[in-house]
Amino acid sequence: MDAGAIDWNAVWAEEVRQNHSVVGFRTGSALWGEKRRAVLYDTHVSGRRVEGTLSALPLVRAARVLDIGAGPGTLALPLARRVRTVTAVEPASGMADVLEDHMDEEGIGNIGVVRKRWEDVDPPTDLRLPYDIVVASFSLGMEDLRAALQKMDDVAAGSVHLFWFADLPAWERRYLQVWPSLHGAVYRPVPKADIVCNLLWQMGIYPDLHVGLMHREVRFVDLDEALVTCAPKFGVSGRKQEEILRRALADWLVPEGGAYVLRETSRYAHISWKKEGD
């Protein structure tokens, strides 16, 4: 079949729906609405990944940046130290709370937080237009991707930068391995960067593409800490599921220097484009 005849937005939407309908699976506000979970996530974010992302952006001091799916400020906080202003769009209350705590603690005053899903953001009302740099880093969970991408392009005056999965990330490989034992159901992976690129072409946007390796290392004091941290992402509740996940973690984690280390490697795609005429 001619790739141009495929409705790539429909392909994306169907794969997102399948992912969101997986038994026991939670994401977005359903997963990160509780502040304690957001704090655990924030504690284990890799600084190496953050620096790699920042180095890929055309940062200048005068830039106005929009960070879509900002989480606990993983990018927004270091961006705020390097650019003029940052608008952080984050719908999960736990994540937004942690971000604002960091802002207060560090005395950062040039971040504006919009507590909405990107799909629900009304640019003239909610945003300070336009933006020199628009970033969506591993936050493309919306069903109508065409509308989401068009809105990103509309609010950008400079360039748009998407970071998304090029292959099965390590955590999805682990989901596929253990989900049937945990939930008696098959895990359905999120759609990948190839669909994003094909959709952009159909929209008349011809992005640059860079595929690189993403290394992640998480250290836990013991298996109990690993279990508490990982349980929400695996949809674990109850002692039976906890024991299944604990056994899996014991296989995945490597004892090292008095800690338990989880090392993962996967491929990511940096998809970017400049506005026409720039």
Tab-separated table of C-alpha atoms in Angstrom:
chain	number	residue	atom	x	y	z
A	1	MET	CA	0.000	0.000	0.000
A	2	ASP	CA	1.156	3.527	-0.780
A	3	ALA	CA	2.267	5.125	2.511
A	4	GLY	CA	0.563	8.319	1.404
A	5	ALA	CA	-2.791	6.507	1.376
A	6	ILE	CA	-2.480	5.527	5.044
A	7	ASP	CA	-4.175	7.749	7.598
A	8	TRP	CA	-1.243	7.969	9.989
A	9	ASN	CA	-3.246	9.957	12.524
A	10	ALA	CA	-5.771	7.115	12.692
A	11	VAL	CA	-2.952	4.566	13.035
A	12	TRP	CA	-1.487	6.573	15.923
A	13	ALA	CA	-4.884	7.020	17.607
A	14	GLU	CA	-5.661	3.301	17.471
A	15	GLU	CA	-2.315	2.337	18.991
A	16	VAL	CA	-2.738	4.935	21.741
A	17	ARG	CA	-6.233	3.614	22.491
A	18	GLN	CA	-4.918	0.063	22.682
A	19	ASN	CA	-2.159	1.206	25.033
A	20	HIS	CA	-4.546	3.115	27.274
A	21	SER	CA	-6.997	0.193	27.413
A	22	VAL	CA	-4.438	-2.307	28.733
A	23	VAL	CA	-5.720	-3.938	31.912
A	24	GLY	CA	-4.038	-2.373	34.957
A	25	PHE	CA	-2.231	0.314	32.957
A	26	ARG	CA	-2.243	3.937	34.110
A	27	THR	CA	-0.579	6.984	32.649
A	28	GLY	CA	-0.788	10.771	32.743
A	29	SER	CA	-2.822	12.315	35.555
A	30	ALA	CA	-4.122	8.896	36.633
A	31	LEU	CA	-0.565	7.823	37.434
A	32	TRP	CA	1.064	11.093	38.482
A	33	GLY	CA	-1.812	12.846	40.227
A	34	GLU	CA	-0.455	11.882	43.641
A	35	LYS	CA	2.433	14.055	44.742
A	36	ARG	CA	4.322	11.232	46.471
A	37	ARG	CA	4.599	9.370	43.158
A	38	ALA	CA	5.769	12.508	41.390
A	39	VAL	CA	8.442	12.985	44.068
A	40	LEU	CA	9.723	9.425	43.500
A	41	TYR	CA	9.844	10.014	39.745
A	42	ASP	CA	11.684	13.297	40.250
A	43	THR	CA	14.242	11.598	42.495
A	44	HIS	CA	15.220	9.065	39.843
A	45	VAL	CA	15.330	11.229	36.697
A	46	SER	CA	18.651	10.862	34.892
A	47	GLY	CA	20.686	14.056	34.737
A	48	ARG	CA	22.587	12.666	31.775
A	49	ARG	CA	19.406	12.432	29.710
A	50	VAL	CA	18.456	15.978	30.654
A	51	GLU	CA	21.788	17.409	29.562
A	52	GLY	CA	21.596	15.498	26.301
A	53	THR	CA	18.182	16.974	25.568
A	54	LEU	CA	19.227	20.514	26.446
A	55	SER	CA	22.320	20.279	24.253
A	56	ALA	CA	20.082	19.421	21.279
A	57	LEU	CA	18.056	22.624	21.616
A	58	PRO	CA	19.027	25.999	20.073
A	59	LEU	CA	19.165	27.777	23.425
A	60	VAL	CA	19.925	31.485	23.712
A	61	ARG	CA	19.378	33.762	26.684
A	62	ALA	CA	16.543	35.724	24.998
A	63	ALA	CA	14.541	32.622	24.034
A	64	ARG	CA	10.940	32.022	25.122
A	65	VAL	CA	10.370	28.287	25.565
A	66	LEU	CA	7.215	26.164	25.751
A	67	ASP	CA	7.660	22.816	27.540
A	68	ILE	CA	4.725	20.459	26.882
A	69	GLY	CA	4.337	17.687	29.443
A	70	ALA	CA	6.808	19.302	31.796
A	71	GLY	CA	6.479	16.782	34.621
A	72	PRO	CA	8.251	17.875	37.821
A	73	GLY	CA	10.372	20.368	35.880
A	74	THR	CA	12.857	17.906	34.431
A	75	LEU	CA	13.599	20.313	31.559
A	76	ALA	CA	11.735	23.434	32.654
A	77	LEU	CA	13.972	24.111	35.663
A	78	PRO	CA	17.360	23.933	33.904
A	79	LEU	CA	15.848	25.725	30.896
A	80	ALA	CA	14.734	28.593	33.127
A	81	ARG	CA	18.368	29.223	34.095
A	82	ARG	CA	19.405	29.545	30.443
A	83	VAL	CA	16.534	31.346	28.691
A	84	ARG	CA	14.252	34.321	29.153
A	85	THR	CA	11.001	32.559	30.043
A	86	VAL	CA	9.524	29.063	30.160
A	87	THR	CA	5.879	28.056	29.992
A	88	ALA	CA	5.410	24.584	31.474
A	89	VAL	CA	2.244	22.714	30.480
A	90	GLU	CA	1.567	19.880	32.931
A	91	PRO	CA	-1.867	18.364	33.683
A	92	ALA	CA	-0.905	15.976	36.503
A	93	SER	CA	-1.399	17.776	39.808
A	94	GLY	CA	1.367	15.834	41.581
A	95	MET	CA	3.932	16.719	38.942
A	96	ALA	CA	2.874	20.370	38.819
A	97	ASP	CA	3.048	20.581	42.624
A	98	VAL	CA	6.620	19.246	42.640
A	99	LEU	CA	7.608	21.686	39.894
A	100	GLU	CA	6.210	24.636	41.835
A	101	ASP	CA	7.947	23.423	45.012
A	102	HIS	CA	11.262	23.476	43.134
A	103	MET	CA	10.517	26.956	41.821
A	104	ASP	CA	9.909	28.212	45.355
A	105	GLU	CA	12.950	26.448	46.803
A	106	GLU	CA	15.299	27.698	44.080
A	107	GLY	CA	13.794	31.173	43.721
A	108	ILE	CA	12.961	30.671	40.040
A	109	GLY	CA	10.457	33.247	38.839
A	110	ASN	CA	10.500	32.946	35.061
A	111	ILE	CA	8.405	29.766	34.722
A	112	GLY	CA	4.673	29.948	34.159
A	113	VAL	CA	2.784	26.714	34.924
A	114	VAL	CA	-0.332	25.768	32.955
A	115	ARG	CA	-2.154	22.883	34.646
A	116	LYS	CA	-3.885	21.493	31.586
A	117	ARG	CA	-3.552	18.760	29.008
A	118	TRP	CA	-2.063	20.061	25.774
A	119	GLU	CA	-5.304	19.076	24.035
A	120	ASP	CA	-7.234	21.429	26.356
A	121	VAL	CA	-4.865	24.403	26.172
A	122	ASP	CA	-6.337	27.473	24.482
A	123	PRO	CA	-3.246	29.270	23.153
A	124	PRO	CA	-4.572	32.874	23.147
A	125	THR	CA	-5.879	32.489	26.708
A	126	ASP	CA	-3.396	30.130	28.388
A	127	LEU	CA	-0.077	30.895	26.695
A	128	ARG	CA	2.253	33.856	26.197
A	129	LEU	CA	2.662	33.701	22.432
A	130	PRO	CA	4.724	33.128	20.406
A	131	TYR	CA	7.576	30.783	21.405
A	132	ASP	CA	11.081	30.578	20.006
A	133	ILE	CA	11.360	26.924	21.032
A	134	VAL	CA	8.567	24.407	21.556
A	135	VAL	CA	9.546	21.132	23.256
A	136	ALA	CA	7.567	17.947	23.863
A	137	SER	CA	9.905	15.475	25.534
A	138	PHE	CA	8.390	11.981	25.810
A	139	SER	CA	4.940	13.492	26.227
A	140	LEU	CA	3.074	12.532	23.035
A	141	GLY	CA	0.293	10.592	24.714
A	142	MET	CA	-2.596	12.358	22.993
A	143	GLU	CA	-4.925	10.432	20.662
A	144	ASP	CA	-5.371	13.168	18.064
A	145	LEU	CA	-1.706	13.686	17.293
A	146	ARG	CA	-2.375	15.714	14.145
A	147	ALA	CA	-4.243	18.377	16.116
A	148	ALA	CA	-1.570	18.364	18.838
A	149	LEU	CA	1.273	18.801	16.341
A	150	GLN	CA	-0.587	21.499	14.434
A	151	LYS	CA	-1.108	23.450	17.659
A	152	MET	CA	2.622	23.150	18.443
A	153	ASP	CA	3.480	24.464	15.000
A	154	ASP	CA	0.962	27.292	15.317
A	155	VAL	CA	2.405	28.637	18.598
A	156	ALA	CA	6.039	28.389	17.471
A	157	ALA	CA	7.907	31.310	15.958
A	158	GLY	CA	11.206	29.439	15.771
A	159	SER	CA	11.481	25.657	16.025
A	160	VAL	CA	9.645	22.618	17.380
A	161	HIS	CA	11.447	19.696	19.035
A	162	LEU	CA	9.864	16.319	19.732
A	163	PHE	CA	11.639	13.573	21.658
A	164	TRP	CA	9.987	10.171	21.391
A	165	PHE	CA	10.709	6.456	21.347
A	166	ALA	CA	12.349	5.018	18.231
A	167	ASP	CA	12.175	1.410	19.428
A	168	LEU	CA	10.749	-0.498	22.357
A	169	PRO	CA	12.132	1.301	25.421
A	170	ALA	CA	13.504	-0.898	28.165
A	171	TRP	CA	10.517	-0.307	30.427
A	172	GLU	CA	8.131	-1.531	27.724
A	173	ARG	CA	10.235	-4.638	27.237
A	174	ARG	CA	9.826	-5.276	30.952
A	175	TYR	CA	6.068	-4.630	30.736
A	176	LEU	CA	5.764	-7.185	27.935
A	177	GLN	CA	7.665	-9.695	30.040
A	178	VAL	CA	5.744	-9.420	33.290
A	179	TRP	CA	2.302	-7.965	32.448
A	180	PRO	CA	0.591	-11.314	31.755
A	181	SER	CA	1.682	-12.627	35.172
A	182	LEU	CA	0.590	-9.437	36.907
A	183	HIS	CA	-2.704	-8.764	35.176
A	184	GLY	CA	-3.558	-11.777	33.050
A	185	ALA	CA	-3.447	-9.551	29.978
A	186	VAL	CA	-1.039	-8.551	27.242
A	187	TYR	CA	0.641	-5.159	27.342
A	188	ARG	CA	0.220	-3.056	24.175
A	189	PRO	CA	3.165	-0.707	23.483
A	190	VAL	CA	2.820	2.978	22.656
A	191	PRO	CA	3.190	3.977	18.982
A	192	LYS	CA	6.698	4.926	17.931
A	193	ALA	CA	8.490	7.734	16.113
A	194	ASP	CA	8.033	6.292	12.632
A	195	ILE	CA	4.324	7.154	12.792
A	196	VAL	CA	5.108	10.685	13.973
A	197	CYS	CA	7.410	11.274	11.015
A	198	ASN	CA	4.945	9.853	8.487
A	199	LEU	CA	2.153	12.002	9.913
A	200	LEU	CA	4.279	15.154	9.746
A	201	TRP	CA	5.017	14.449	6.080
A	202	GLN	CA	1.287	14.144	5.434
A	203	MET	CA	0.828	17.510	7.142
A	204	GLY	CA	3.387	19.107	4.835
A	205	ILE	CA	6.025	19.395	7.565
A	206	TYR	CA	9.407	17.884	6.685
A	207	PRO	CA	11.385	17.458	9.917
A	208	ASP	CA	14.995	16.705	10.660
A	209	LEU	CA	15.482	13.355	12.373
A	210	HIS	CA	18.205	12.226	14.725
A	211	VAL	CA	18.132	8.774	16.314
A	212	GLY	CA	20.353	8.202	19.314
A	213	LEU	CA	20.905	5.889	22.253
A	214	MET	CA	19.258	6.691	25.561
A	215	HIS	CA	20.982	5.303	28.641
A	216	ARG	CA	19.171	5.210	31.964
A	217	GLU	CA	20.575	4.206	35.314
A	218	VAL	CA	18.482	4.119	38.477
A	219	ARG	CA	19.916	3.255	41.884
A	220	PHE	CA	17.822	1.934	44.751
A	221	VAL	CA	18.821	1.412	48.373
A	222	ASP	CA	17.183	-2.010	48.402
A	223	LEU	CA	14.471	-4.092	46.752
A	224	ASP	CA	11.818	-2.493	48.941
A	225	GLU	CA	12.607	0.961	47.559
A	226	ALA	CA	12.622	-0.434	44.019
A	227	LEU	CA	9.238	-2.043	44.591
A	228	VAL	CA	7.666	1.121	46.007
A	229	THR	CA	9.040	3.159	43.104
A	230	CYS	CA	8.082	0.754	40.313
A	231	ALA	CA	4.770	-0.610	41.594
A	232	PRO	CA	2.543	2.263	40.361
A	233	LYS	CA	3.967	2.101	36.821
A	234	PHE	CA	3.286	-1.641	36.713
A	235	GLY	CA	-0.251	-1.213	38.032
A	236	VAL	CA	0.537	-3.260	41.122
A	237	SER	CA	-1.911	-3.524	44.000
A	238	GLY	CA	-2.146	-6.289	46.555
A	239	ARG	CA	0.387	-8.682	47.994
A	240	LYS	CA	0.250	-11.259	45.171
A	241	GLN	CA	1.161	-8.691	42.499
A	242	GLU	CA	3.803	-7.192	44.764
A	243	GLU	CA	5.528	-10.568	45.065
A	244	ILE	CA	5.444	-11.101	41.292
A	245	LEU	CA	7.049	-7.707	40.708
A	246	ARG	CA	9.553	-8.204	43.525
A	247	ARG	CA	10.770	-11.436	41.909
A	248	ALA	CA	11.069	-9.700	38.546
A	249	LEU	CA	13.003	-6.791	40.076
A	250	ALA	CA	15.375	-9.241	41.748
A	251	ASP	CA	16.210	-10.558	38.258
A	252	TRP	CA	16.519	-7.108	36.643
A	253	LEU	CA	18.513	-5.262	39.316
A	254	VAL	CA	22.257	-5.607	39.719
A	255	PRO	CA	23.749	-5.415	43.266
A	256	GLU	CA	26.550	-2.887	43.167
A	257	GLY	CA	28.309	-0.873	45.860
A	258	GLY	CA	25.692	-1.525	48.497
A	259	ALA	CA	22.838	-0.504	46.175
A	260	TYR	CA	20.624	-2.117	43.536
A	261	VAL	CA	21.110	-0.694	40.040
A	262	LEU	CA	18.768	-0.805	37.061
A	263	ARG	CA	20.490	-0.046	33.754
A	264	GLU	CA	18.527	0.368	30.556
A	265	THR	CA	19.398	1.297	26.982
A	266	SER	CA	17.002	2.130	24.185
A	267	ARG	CA	16.796	4.336	21.099
A	268	TYR	CA	15.093	7.708	20.977
A	269	ALA	CA	14.187	9.994	18.088
A	270	HIS	CA	14.692	13.757	18.089
A	271	ILE	CA	12.248	15.076	15.492
A	272	SER	CA	12.560	18.803	14.820
A	273	TRP	CA	11.627	21.458	12.324
A	274	LYS	CA	11.891	25.203	11.854
A	275	LYS	CA	8.899	27.301	10.955
A	276	GLU	CA	8.586	28.029	7.255
A	277	GLY	CA	10.447	31.189	6.308
A	278	ASP	CA	12.944	30.905	9.188
